[in-house]
DNA sequence: TCTATATAGATGCAATTGCATTTATTGTCA
DNA sequence: TGACAATAAATGCAATTGCATCTATATAGA
């Protein structure tokens, strides 16, 4: 057996840092959005995926794959986005169970305004604290912690 | 001005990785605890701090500083822990507003059983994927993203 | 074709979180 | 001292999350 039941001190420290820092960063970014009267990060994640998907839109289950949100979570998040007019739900021709979600013009505009704030947070919290080389090192190390591990 | 409104591609990628990986890891660890019929990570965080604090215990506001939980969150979490007999609340001699939280024997035992599962998750998810040197590099880079930045 | 199984998505209900406010006590200073 | 600001912790209420289940449609196999 190659598994270890007890983690090394190095692993514990890296884990602890990862937990703490990620929570801090999320909180900072959320605070910045809130302070600007904008929706929470979760909305950005979905709007971002939909904006990248273009006119074809995405099925809810595709959003689940891309964002890691739970199924019920996406279902309700999309309901809120639709209620706000940021996305629209279209029937799918060849699958009566499903629907296609497409971002609206208002949704694109909201995403743009969110990015103005969110992007600034990223620049300040991460971009300003590590050099490009260090950022690449960090990305590579984090990539190896993914499931499945990232190639680049 | 030295601030940048738009983050570099390297910063965006590192941020995205950090967000995604930390969510995945938390989810994996939570799932493992759940599968063993154990309480969620938040409980571990508090029990851990209280166990380290020893017999003297900690004031709720100290737990807030150490764990990043919101005040109302700690207040209710402690109520649940107390209801489960994992901590006890003691009056403070020189401050009638406050209380001291102390971990109980049952609390220590629960923490021990949680660590058996949580520690294994850390070992598998992080310890087994990066070398000790790489883990140190990761810790150092993450430390620079903290507020305030870590010295070590 | 008919039935069983799998997939897509929604939803009822309980638990938790977030926000704002409240209660109680302590500290400050005119 | 007495009024006022600050701190510690709890809580009412709305929003969100988690869990389990449900509905509807699609697919596979006898």
mmCIF file of C-alpha atoms (C1' of nucleotides) in Angstrom:
data_model
loop_
_atom_site.group_PDB
_atom_site.id
_atom_site.type_symbol
_atom_site.label_atom_id
_atom_site.label_comp_id
_atom_site.label_asym_id
_atom_site.label_seq_id
_atom_site.Cartn_x
_atom_site.Cartn_y
_atom_site.Cartn_z
ATOM 1 C CA UNK A 1 0.000 0.000 0.000
ATOM 2 C CA UNK A 2 1.219 3.450 -0.848
ATOM 3 C CA UNK A 3 -1.451 5.505 0.945
ATOM 4 C CA UNK A 4 -0.550 7.380 4.063
ATOM 5 C CA UNK A 5 -3.116 7.841 6.746
ATOM 6 C CA UNK A 6 -1.266 10.713 8.373
ATOM 7 C CA UNK A 7 -0.292 13.704 6.274
ATOM 8 C CA UNK A 8 3.188 15.198 6.429
ATOM 9 C CA UNK A 9 3.707 18.550 8.156
ATOM 10 C CA UNK A 10 4.356 20.070 4.729
ATOM 11 C CA UNK A 11 1.051 18.763 3.421
ATOM 12 C CA UNK A 12 -0.816 20.023 6.476
ATOM 13 C CA UNK A 13 0.674 23.467 6.154
ATOM 14 C CA UNK A 14 -0.036 23.720 2.435
ATOM 15 C CA UNK A 15 -3.605 22.555 3.039
ATOM 16 C CA UNK A 16 -4.147 25.042 5.839
ATOM 17 C CA UNK A 17 -2.799 27.895 3.747
ATOM 18 C CA UNK A 18 -4.918 26.897 0.797
ATOM 19 C CA UNK A 19 -8.075 26.788 2.905
ATOM 20 C CA UNK A 20 -7.428 30.063 4.610
ATOM 21 C CA UNK A 21 -6.213 32.037 1.644
ATOM 22 C CA UNK A 22 -8.951 30.869 -0.675
ATOM 23 C CA UNK A 23 -11.594 31.788 1.886
ATOM 24 C CA UNK A 24 -10.040 35.211 2.394
ATOM 25 C CA UNK A 25 -9.815 35.902 -1.304
ATOM 26 C CA UNK A 26 -13.375 34.840 -1.993
ATOM 27 C CA UNK A 27 -14.577 36.999 0.846
ATOM 28 C CA UNK A 28 -12.644 40.012 -0.422
ATOM 29 C CA UNK A 29 -13.984 39.599 -3.920
ATOM 30 C CA UNK A 30 -17.544 39.112 -2.658
ATOM 31 C CA UNK A 31 -17.243 42.193 -0.480
ATOM 32 C CA UNK A 32 -16.058 44.258 -3.422
ATOM 33 C CA UNK A 33 -19.013 43.146 -5.536
ATOM 34 C CA UNK A 34 -21.444 43.797 -2.723
ATOM 35 C CA UNK A 35 -19.973 47.229 -2.129
ATOM 36 C CA UNK A 36 -20.697 48.045 -5.765
ATOM 37 C CA UNK A 37 -24.250 46.770 -5.521
ATOM 38 C CA UNK A 38 -23.515 43.835 -7.818
ATOM 39 C CA UNK A 39 -24.612 40.188 -7.588
ATOM 40 C CA UNK A 40 -22.455 37.502 -5.934
ATOM 41 C CA UNK A 41 -19.612 35.580 -7.536
ATOM 42 C CA UNK A 42 -21.767 32.560 -8.317
ATOM 43 C CA UNK A 43 -23.727 34.666 -10.777
ATOM 44 C CA UNK A 44 -20.523 35.712 -12.473
ATOM 45 C CA UNK A 45 -19.387 32.126 -12.870
ATOM 46 C CA UNK A 46 -22.574 31.188 -14.663
ATOM 47 C CA UNK A 47 -22.749 34.335 -16.775
ATOM 48 C CA UNK A 48 -19.133 33.831 -17.736
ATOM 49 C CA UNK A 49 -19.706 30.290 -18.955
ATOM 50 C CA UNK A 50 -22.797 31.327 -20.856
ATOM 51 C CA UNK A 51 -21.046 34.282 -22.436
ATOM 52 C CA UNK A 52 -18.253 32.004 -23.638
ATOM 53 C CA UNK A 53 -20.779 29.524 -24.976
ATOM 54 C CA UNK A 54 -22.254 32.177 -27.250
ATOM 55 C CA UNK A 55 -25.571 32.069 -29.050
ATOM 56 C CA UNK A 56 -25.832 28.290 -28.795
ATOM 57 C CA UNK A 57 -26.109 28.544 -25.053
ATOM 58 C CA UNK A 58 -25.583 25.687 -22.647
ATOM 59 C CA UNK A 59 -27.707 22.984 -21.085
ATOM 60 C CA UNK A 60 -27.976 23.156 -17.297
ATOM 61 C CA UNK A 61 -26.083 19.877 -16.936
ATOM 62 C CA UNK A 62 -23.222 21.387 -18.911
ATOM 63 C CA UNK A 63 -23.112 24.283 -16.487
ATOM 64 C CA UNK A 64 -22.959 21.801 -13.638
ATOM 65 C CA UNK A 65 -19.926 20.133 -15.204
ATOM 66 C CA UNK A 66 -18.169 23.425 -15.777
ATOM 67 C CA UNK A 67 -18.893 25.182 -12.496
ATOM 68 C CA UNK A 68 -18.966 22.425 -9.853
ATOM 69 C CA UNK A 69 -22.291 23.686 -8.556
ATOM 70 C CA UNK A 70 -24.785 21.096 -7.382
ATOM 71 C CA UNK A 71 -27.729 20.297 -9.611
ATOM 72 C CA UNK A 72 -30.344 21.858 -7.349
ATOM 73 C CA UNK A 73 -28.111 24.852 -6.939
ATOM 74 C CA UNK A 74 -27.893 25.486 -10.672
ATOM 75 C CA UNK A 75 -31.601 24.929 -11.041
ATOM 76 C CA UNK A 76 -32.388 27.657 -8.564
ATOM 77 C CA UNK A 77 -29.606 29.970 -9.617
ATOM 78 C CA UNK A 78 -30.891 29.864 -13.187
ATOM 79 C CA UNK A 79 -34.384 30.629 -11.935
ATOM 80 C CA UNK A 80 -33.038 33.734 -10.218
ATOM 81 C CA UNK A 81 -31.023 34.775 -13.256
ATOM 82 C CA UNK A 82 -34.073 34.323 -15.449
ATOM 83 C CA UNK A 83 -36.234 36.299 -13.035
ATOM 84 C CA UNK A 84 -33.693 39.095 -13.350
ATOM 85 C CA UNK A 85 -33.749 38.878 -17.130
ATOM 86 C CA UNK A 86 -30.069 37.928 -17.369
ATOM 87 C CA UNK A 87 -30.651 34.587 -19.082
ATOM 88 C CA UNK A 88 -33.426 32.971 -21.067
ATOM 89 C CA UNK A 89 -34.553 29.370 -21.160
ATOM 90 C CA UNK A 90 -35.227 27.787 -24.529
ATOM 91 C CA UNK A 91 -36.726 24.387 -25.247
ATOM 92 C CA UNK A 92 -34.452 21.798 -26.841
ATOM 93 C CA UNK A 93 -35.593 20.353 -30.144
ATOM 94 C CA UNK A 94 -34.440 16.792 -29.727
ATOM 95 C CA UNK A 95 -34.824 16.356 -25.968
ATOM 96 C CA UNK A 96 -38.120 17.196 -24.365
ATOM 97 C CA UNK A 97 -36.663 16.930 -20.870
ATOM 98 C CA UNK A 98 -34.098 19.610 -21.307
ATOM 99 C CA UNK A 99 -33.647 23.268 -22.022
ATOM 100 C CA UNK A 100 -30.951 25.501 -23.332
ATOM 101 C CA UNK A 101 -29.839 28.500 -21.337
ATOM 102 C CA UNK A 102 -28.756 31.568 -23.231
ATOM 103 C CA UNK A 103 -27.362 34.797 -21.826
ATOM 104 C CA UNK A 104 -29.313 37.947 -22.711
ATOM 105 C CA UNK A 105 -28.019 41.385 -23.623
ATOM 106 C CA UNK A 106 -28.769 42.483 -20.073
ATOM 107 C CA UNK A 107 -26.880 39.460 -18.829
ATOM 108 C CA UNK A 108 -23.824 40.428 -20.873
ATOM 109 C CA UNK A 109 -24.009 43.938 -19.538
ATOM 110 C CA UNK A 110 -24.240 42.721 -15.954
ATOM 111 C CA UNK A 111 -21.302 40.420 -16.514
ATOM 112 C CA UNK A 112 -19.293 43.308 -17.912
ATOM 113 C CA UNK A 113 -20.005 45.465 -14.909
ATOM 114 C CA UNK A 114 -19.170 42.631 -12.560
ATOM 115 C CA UNK A 115 -15.879 42.023 -14.310
ATOM 116 C CA UNK A 116 -14.873 45.626 -13.831
ATOM 117 C CA UNK A 117 -14.997 45.036 -10.095
ATOM 118 C CA UNK A 118 -14.045 41.370 -9.981
ATOM 119 C CA UNK A 119 -11.093 41.819 -12.309
ATOM 120 C CA UNK A 120 -9.803 44.640 -10.162
ATOM 121 C CA UNK A 121 -9.985 42.371 -7.131
ATOM 122 C CA UNK A 122 -7.987 39.712 -8.920
ATOM 123 C CA UNK A 123 -5.406 42.241 -10.001
ATOM 124 C CA UNK A 124 -5.018 43.623 -6.494
ATOM 125 C CA UNK A 125 -5.254 40.422 -4.498
ATOM 126 C CA UNK A 126 -3.179 38.182 -6.713
ATOM 127 C CA UNK A 127 -1.677 40.046 -9.650
ATOM 128 C CA UNK A 128 -0.035 42.675 -7.491
ATOM 129 C CA UNK A 129 1.409 40.207 -4.988
ATOM 130 C CA UNK A 130 3.257 37.706 -7.138
ATOM 131 C CA UNK A 131 5.349 38.038 -10.274
ATOM 132 C CA UNK A 132 4.143 36.468 -13.524
ATOM 133 C CA UNK A 133 6.655 33.659 -13.053
ATOM 134 C CA UNK A 134 5.462 33.014 -9.530
ATOM 135 C CA UNK A 135 1.878 33.048 -10.720
ATOM 136 C CA UNK A 136 2.716 30.433 -13.315
ATOM 137 C CA UNK A 137 4.411 28.293 -10.690
ATOM 138 C CA UNK A 138 1.376 28.600 -8.479
ATOM 139 C CA UNK A 139 -0.962 27.688 -11.323
ATOM 140 C CA UNK A 140 1.125 24.658 -12.188
ATOM 141 C CA UNK A 141 1.218 23.394 -8.602
ATOM 142 C CA UNK A 142 -2.506 23.924 -8.161
ATOM 143 C CA UNK A 143 -3.117 22.209 -11.470
ATOM 144 C CA UNK A 144 -1.551 19.057 -10.072
ATOM 145 C CA UNK A 145 -4.076 19.086 -7.238
ATOM 146 C CA UNK A 146 -7.010 19.028 -9.609
ATOM 147 C CA UNK A 147 -9.146 16.033 -10.398
ATOM 148 C CA UNK A 148 -8.033 15.107 -12.909
ATOM 149 C CA UNK A 149 -4.634 16.856 -12.739
ATOM 150 C CA UNK A 150 -4.149 19.622 -15.277
ATOM 151 C CA UNK A 151 -1.658 19.140 -18.053
ATOM 152 C CA UNK A 152 -0.468 22.713 -18.340
ATOM 153 C CA UNK B 1 -0.828 55.035 -9.579
ATOM 154 C CA UNK B 2 0.420 51.485 -9.427
ATOM 155 C CA UNK B 3 -2.920 49.662 -9.313
ATOM 156 C CA UNK B 4 -4.056 47.786 -12.350
ATOM 157 C CA UNK B 5 -7.707 47.570 -13.123
ATOM 158 C CA UNK B 6 -7.302 44.627 -15.462
ATOM 159 C CA UNK B 7 -5.517 41.539 -14.209
ATOM 160 C CA UNK B 8 -2.841 39.816 -16.259
ATOM 161 C CA UNK B 9 -3.606 36.467 -17.907
ATOM 162 C CA UNK B 10 -1.262 34.824 -15.404
ATOM 163 C CA UNK B 11 -3.164 36.336 -12.503
ATOM 164 C CA UNK B 12 -6.500 35.270 -13.961
ATOM 165 C CA UNK B 13 -5.323 31.732 -14.448
ATOM 166 C CA UNK B 14 -3.859 31.445 -10.964
ATOM 167 C CA UNK B 15 -7.053 32.863 -9.502
ATOM 168 C CA UNK B 16 -9.243 30.485 -11.461
ATOM 169 C CA UNK B 17 -7.151 27.505 -10.418
ATOM 170 C CA UNK B 18 -7.193 28.586 -6.808
ATOM 171 C CA UNK B 19 -10.961 28.979 -6.801
ATOM 172 C CA UNK B 20 -11.615 25.684 -8.510
ATOM 173 C CA UNK B 21 -9.082 23.568 -6.683
ATOM 174 C CA UNK B 22 -9.967 24.871 -3.254
ATOM 175 C CA UNK B 23 -13.647 24.182 -3.880
ATOM 176 C CA UNK B 24 -12.883 20.687 -5.102
ATOM 177 C CA UNK B 25 -10.678 19.899 -2.147
ATOM 178 C CA UNK B 26 -13.152 21.194 0.403
ATOM 179 C CA UNK B 27 -15.875 19.186 -1.235
ATOM 180 C CA UNK B 28 -13.786 16.022 -1.214
ATOM 181 C CA UNK B 29 -12.911 16.447 2.437
ATOM 182 C CA UNK B 30 -16.515 17.198 3.372
ATOM 183 C CA UNK B 31 -17.709 14.165 1.470
ATOM 184 C CA UNK B 32 -15.232 11.940 3.289
ATOM 185 C CA UNK B 33 -16.403 13.226 6.664
ATOM 186 C CA UNK B 34 -20.033 12.807 5.688
ATOM 187 C CA UNK B 35 -19.398 9.284 4.462
ATOM 188 C CA UNK B 36 -18.015 8.465 7.899
ATOM 189 C CA UNK B 37 -20.995 9.972 9.659
ATOM 190 C CA UNK B 38 -18.894 12.803 11.078
ATOM 191 C CA UNK B 39 -19.682 16.526 11.432
ATOM 192 C CA UNK B 40 -18.641 19.081 8.804
ATOM 193 C CA UNK B 41 -15.261 20.762 8.483
ATOM 194 C CA UNK B 42 -16.405 23.901 10.273
ATOM 195 C CA UNK B 43 -16.781 21.891 13.446
ATOM 196 C CA UNK B 44 -13.261 20.590 13.087
ATOM 197 C CA UNK B 45 -11.859 24.075 12.709
ATOM 198 C CA UNK B 46 -13.412 25.202 15.953
ATOM 199 C CA UNK B 47 -12.595 22.024 17.876
ATOM 200 C CA UNK B 48 -9.027 22.265 16.637
ATOM 201 C CA UNK B 49 -8.581 25.806 17.889
ATOM 202 C CA UNK B 50 -10.142 24.948 21.214
ATOM 203 C CA UNK B 51 -8.006 21.843 21.619
ATOM 204 C CA UNK B 52 -4.880 23.890 20.993
ATOM 205 C CA UNK B 53 -6.025 26.505 23.458
ATOM 206 C CA UNK B 54 -6.164 23.907 26.227
ATOM 207 C CA UNK B 55 -7.894 24.240 29.575
ATOM 208 C CA UNK B 56 -7.978 28.011 29.426
ATOM 209 C CA UNK B 57 -10.335 27.861 26.475
ATOM 210 C CA UNK B 58 -11.036 30.727 24.136
ATOM 211 C CA UNK B 59 -13.472 33.600 23.953
ATOM 212 C CA UNK B 60 -15.825 33.548 20.982
ATOM 213 C CA UNK B 61 -14.235 36.679 19.551
ATOM 214 C CA UNK B 62 -10.879 34.920 19.607
ATOM 215 C CA UNK B 63 -12.353 32.079 17.610
ATOM 216 C CA UNK B 64 -13.630 34.610 15.103
ATOM 217 C CA UNK B 65 -10.127 36.017 14.681
ATOM 218 C CA UNK B 66 -8.583 32.587 14.237
ATOM 219 C CA UNK B 67 -11.155 30.975 11.962
ATOM 220 C CA UNK B 68 -12.504 33.782 9.753
ATOM 221 C CA UNK B 69 -16.070 32.792 10.566
ATOM 222 C CA UNK B 70 -18.599 35.584 10.932
ATOM 223 C CA UNK B 71 -19.706 36.537 14.414
ATOM 224 C CA UNK B 72 -23.240 35.223 14.057
ATOM 225 C CA UNK B 73 -21.856 32.086 12.528
ATOM 226 C CA UNK B 74 -19.627 31.348 15.496
ATOM 227 C CA UNK B 75 -22.432 32.175 17.872
ATOM 228 C CA UNK B 76 -24.672 29.559 16.324
ATOM 229 C CA UNK B 77 -21.965 27.017 15.689
ATOM 230 C CA UNK B 78 -21.013 27.145 19.351
ATOM 231 C CA UNK B 79 -24.645 26.665 20.286
ATOM 232 C CA UNK B 80 -24.725 23.490 18.194
ATOM 233 C CA UNK B 81 -21.441 22.252 19.593
ATOM 234 C CA UNK B 82 -22.689 22.880 23.101
ATOM 235 C CA UNK B 83 -25.960 21.094 22.371
ATOM 236 C CA UNK B 84 -23.878 18.116 21.267
ATOM 237 C CA UNK B 85 -21.788 18.267 24.420
ATOM 238 C CA UNK B 86 -18.563 18.954 22.532
ATOM 239 C CA UNK B 87 -17.850 22.289 24.205
ATOM 240 C CA UNK B 88 -18.907 24.063 27.371
ATOM 241 C CA UNK B 89 -19.526 27.735 27.980
ATOM 242 C CA UNK B 90 -18.086 29.296 31.114
ATOM 243 C CA UNK B 91 -18.675 32.787 32.472
ATOM 244 C CA UNK B 92 -15.697 35.147 32.461
ATOM 245 C CA UNK B 93 -14.682 36.613 35.771
ATOM 246 C CA UNK B 94 -13.683 40.093 34.683
ATOM 247 C CA UNK B 95 -16.073 40.626 31.774
ATOM 248 C CA UNK B 96 -19.746 40.100 32.343
ATOM 249 C CA UNK B 97 -20.510 40.317 28.635
ATOM 250 C CA UNK B 98 -18.354 37.433 27.611
ATOM 251 C CA UNK B 99 -17.863 33.737 28.042
ATOM 252 C CA UNK B 100 -15.071 31.281 27.690
ATOM 253 C CA UNK B 101 -15.483 28.257 25.479
ATOM 254 C CA UNK B 102 -13.726 25.070 26.517
ATOM 255 C CA UNK B 103 -13.600 21.790 24.654
ATOM 256 C CA UNK B 104 -14.949 18.769 26.541
ATOM 257 C CA UNK B 105 -13.604 15.212 26.639
ATOM 258 C CA UNK B 106 -16.279 14.248 24.153
ATOM 259 C CA UNK B 107 -15.211 17.165 22.004
ATOM 260 C CA UNK B 108 -11.614 15.952 21.998
ATOM 261 C CA UNK B 109 -12.755 12.478 21.078
ATOM 262 C CA UNK B 110 -14.856 13.788 18.198
ATOM 263 C CA UNK B 111 -11.966 15.880 16.987
ATOM 264 C CA UNK B 112 -9.711 12.805 17.081
ATOM 265 C CA UNK B 113 -12.137 10.761 15.025
ATOM 266 C CA UNK B 114 -12.568 13.605 12.561
ATOM 267 C CA UNK B 115 -8.828 13.950 12.162
ATOM 268 C CA UNK B 116 -8.507 10.279 11.275
ATOM 269 C CA UNK B 117 -10.676 10.970 8.235
ATOM 270 C CA UNK B 118 -9.681 14.560 7.527
ATOM 271 C CA UNK B 119 -5.983 13.834 7.830
ATOM 272 C CA UNK B 120 -6.308 10.985 5.384
ATOM 273 C CA UNK B 121 -8.002 13.326 2.923
ATOM 274 C CA UNK B 122 -5.160 15.809 3.229
ATOM 275 C CA UNK B 123 -2.596 13.078 2.728
ATOM 276 C CA UNK B 124 -4.334 11.748 -0.355
ATOM 277 C CA UNK B 125 -5.424 15.003 -1.956
ATOM 278 C CA UNK B 126 -2.312 17.045 -1.318
ATOM 279 C CA UNK B 127 0.445 15.022 0.309
ATOM 280 C CA UNK B 128 0.407 12.331 -2.342
ATOM 281 C CA UNK B 129 0.374 14.725 -5.274
ATOM 282 C CA UNK B 130 3.270 17.064 -4.575
ATOM 283 C CA UNK B 131 6.730 16.521 -3.141
ATOM 284 C CA UNK B 132 7.657 18.107 0.199
ATOM 285 C CA UNK B 133 9.659 20.743 -1.668
ATOM 286 C CA UNK B 134 6.761 21.528 -3.927
ATOM 287 C CA UNK B 135 4.448 21.728 -0.939
ATOM 288 C CA UNK B 136 6.786 24.225 0.681
ATOM 289 C CA UNK B 137 6.854 26.286 -2.476
ATOM 290 C CA UNK B 138 3.081 26.242 -2.601
ATOM 291 C CA UNK B 139 2.807 27.262 1.043
ATOM 292 C CA UNK B 140 5.222 30.129 0.514
ATOM 293 C CA UNK B 141 3.382 31.449 -2.520
ATOM 294 C CA UNK B 142 0.024 31.193 -0.795
ATOM 295 C CA UNK B 143 1.477 32.874 2.247
ATOM 296 C CA UNK B 144 2.220 35.932 0.145
ATOM 297 C CA UNK B 145 -1.465 36.146 -0.788
ATOM 298 C CA UNK B 146 -2.570 36.360 2.803
ATOM 299 C CA UNK B 147 -3.673 39.476 4.608
ATOM 300 C CA UNK B 148 -1.286 40.261 6.053
ATOM 301 C CA UNK B 149 1.304 38.308 4.034
ATOM 302 C CA UNK B 150 2.939 35.453 5.913
ATOM 303 C CA UNK B 151 6.574 35.751 6.836
ATOM 304 C CA UNK B 152 7.504 32.093 6.520
ATOM 305 C "C1'" DT C 1 -44.058 -2.831 -28.310
ATOM 306 C "C1'" DC C 2 -43.869 -2.954 -23.419
ATOM 307 C "C1'" DT C 3 -41.433 -2.564 -19.350
ATOM 308 C "C1'" DA C 4 -37.548 -1.294 -16.720
ATOM 309 C "C1'" DT C 5 -33.953 1.844 -16.149
ATOM 310 C "C1'" DA C 6 -31.511 6.091 -16.802
ATOM 311 C "C1'" DT C 7 -31.262 11.031 -17.439
ATOM 312 C "C1'" DA C 8 -32.793 16.146 -17.102
ATOM 313 C "C1'" DG C 9 -34.478 19.213 -14.262
ATOM 314 C "C1'" DA C 10 -37.624 20.998 -10.467
ATOM 315 C "C1'" DT C 11 -39.178 21.202 -5.719
ATOM 316 C "C1'" DG C 12 -40.801 20.423 -0.562
ATOM 317 C "C1'" DC C 13 -38.790 20.795 3.596
ATOM 318 C "C1'" DA C 14 -35.211 21.208 7.094
ATOM 319 C "C1'" DA C 15 -30.801 23.307 8.174
ATOM 320 C "C1'" DT C 16 -27.660 26.998 7.574
ATOM 321 C "C1'" DT C 17 -26.234 31.618 6.308
ATOM 322 C "C1'" DG C 18 -26.491 36.620 5.884
ATOM 323 C "C1'" DC C 19 -28.112 40.897 7.408
ATOM 324 C "C1'" DA C 20 -29.657 43.948 10.567
ATOM 325 C "C1'" DT C 21 -30.735 44.730 15.036
ATOM 326 C "C1'" DT C 22 -30.947 43.867 19.998
ATOM 327 C "C1'" DT C 23 -29.347 43.074 24.724
ATOM 328 C "C1'" DA C 24 -26.013 43.433 28.085
ATOM 329 C "C1'" DT C 25 -21.923 45.093 29.781
ATOM 330 C "C1'" DT C 26 -17.678 47.810 29.720
ATOM 331 C "C1'" DG C 27 -14.878 51.877 28.862
ATOM 332 C "C1'" DT C 28 -14.424 56.990 28.210
ATOM 333 C "C1'" DC C 29 -14.588 61.561 29.379
ATOM 334 C "C1'" DA C 30 -16.810 66.029 30.509
ATOM 335 C "C1'" DT D 1 -20.922 60.454 38.465
ATOM 336 C "C1'" DG D 2 -23.624 60.301 34.278
ATOM 337 C "C1'" DA D 3 -24.222 60.250 29.555
ATOM 338 C "C1'" DC D 4 -22.386 58.324 25.437
ATOM 339 C "C1'" DA D 5 -19.667 55.449 22.575
ATOM 340 C "C1'" DA D 6 -17.637 50.798 22.064
ATOM 341 C "C1'" DT D 7 -17.488 45.829 22.593
ATOM 342 C "C1'" DA D 8 -19.369 40.873 23.288
ATOM 343 C "C1'" DA D 9 -22.626 37.943 22.020
ATOM 344 C "C1'" DA D 10 -27.383 36.556 20.659
ATOM 345 C "C1'" DT D 11 -31.398 36.611 17.623
ATOM 346 C "C1'" DG D 12 -35.569 37.644 14.267
ATOM 347 C "C1'" DC D 13 -36.260 37.168 9.709
ATOM 348 C "C1'" DA D 14 -35.300 36.548 4.792
ATOM 349 C "C1'" DA D 15 -32.397 34.159 1.467
ATOM 350 C "C1'" DT D 16 -29.753 30.237 0.302
ATOM 351 C "C1'" DT D 17 -28.198 25.475 0.663
ATOM 352 C "C1'" DG D 18 -28.549 20.509 1.255
ATOM 353 C "C1'" DC D 19 -31.075 16.416 0.970
ATOM 354 C "C1'" DA D 20 -34.300 13.598 -0.734
ATOM 355 C "C1'" DT D 21 -37.728 13.018 -3.777
ATOM 356 C "C1'" DC D 22 -40.602 13.850 -7.738
ATOM 357 C "C1'" DT D 23 -42.048 14.602 -12.624
ATOM 358 C "C1'" DA D 24 -41.209 14.100 -17.298
ATOM 359 C "C1'" DT D 25 -38.874 12.336 -21.074
ATOM 360 C "C1'" DA D 26 -35.587 9.273 -23.244
ATOM 361 C "C1'" DT D 27 -33.166 4.864 -23.877
ATOM 362 C "C1'" DA D 28 -32.381 -0.141 -23.656
ATOM 363 C "C1'" DG D 29 -33.715 -4.852 -23.575
ATOM 364 C "C1'" DA D 30 -36.862 -8.843 -23.581
#
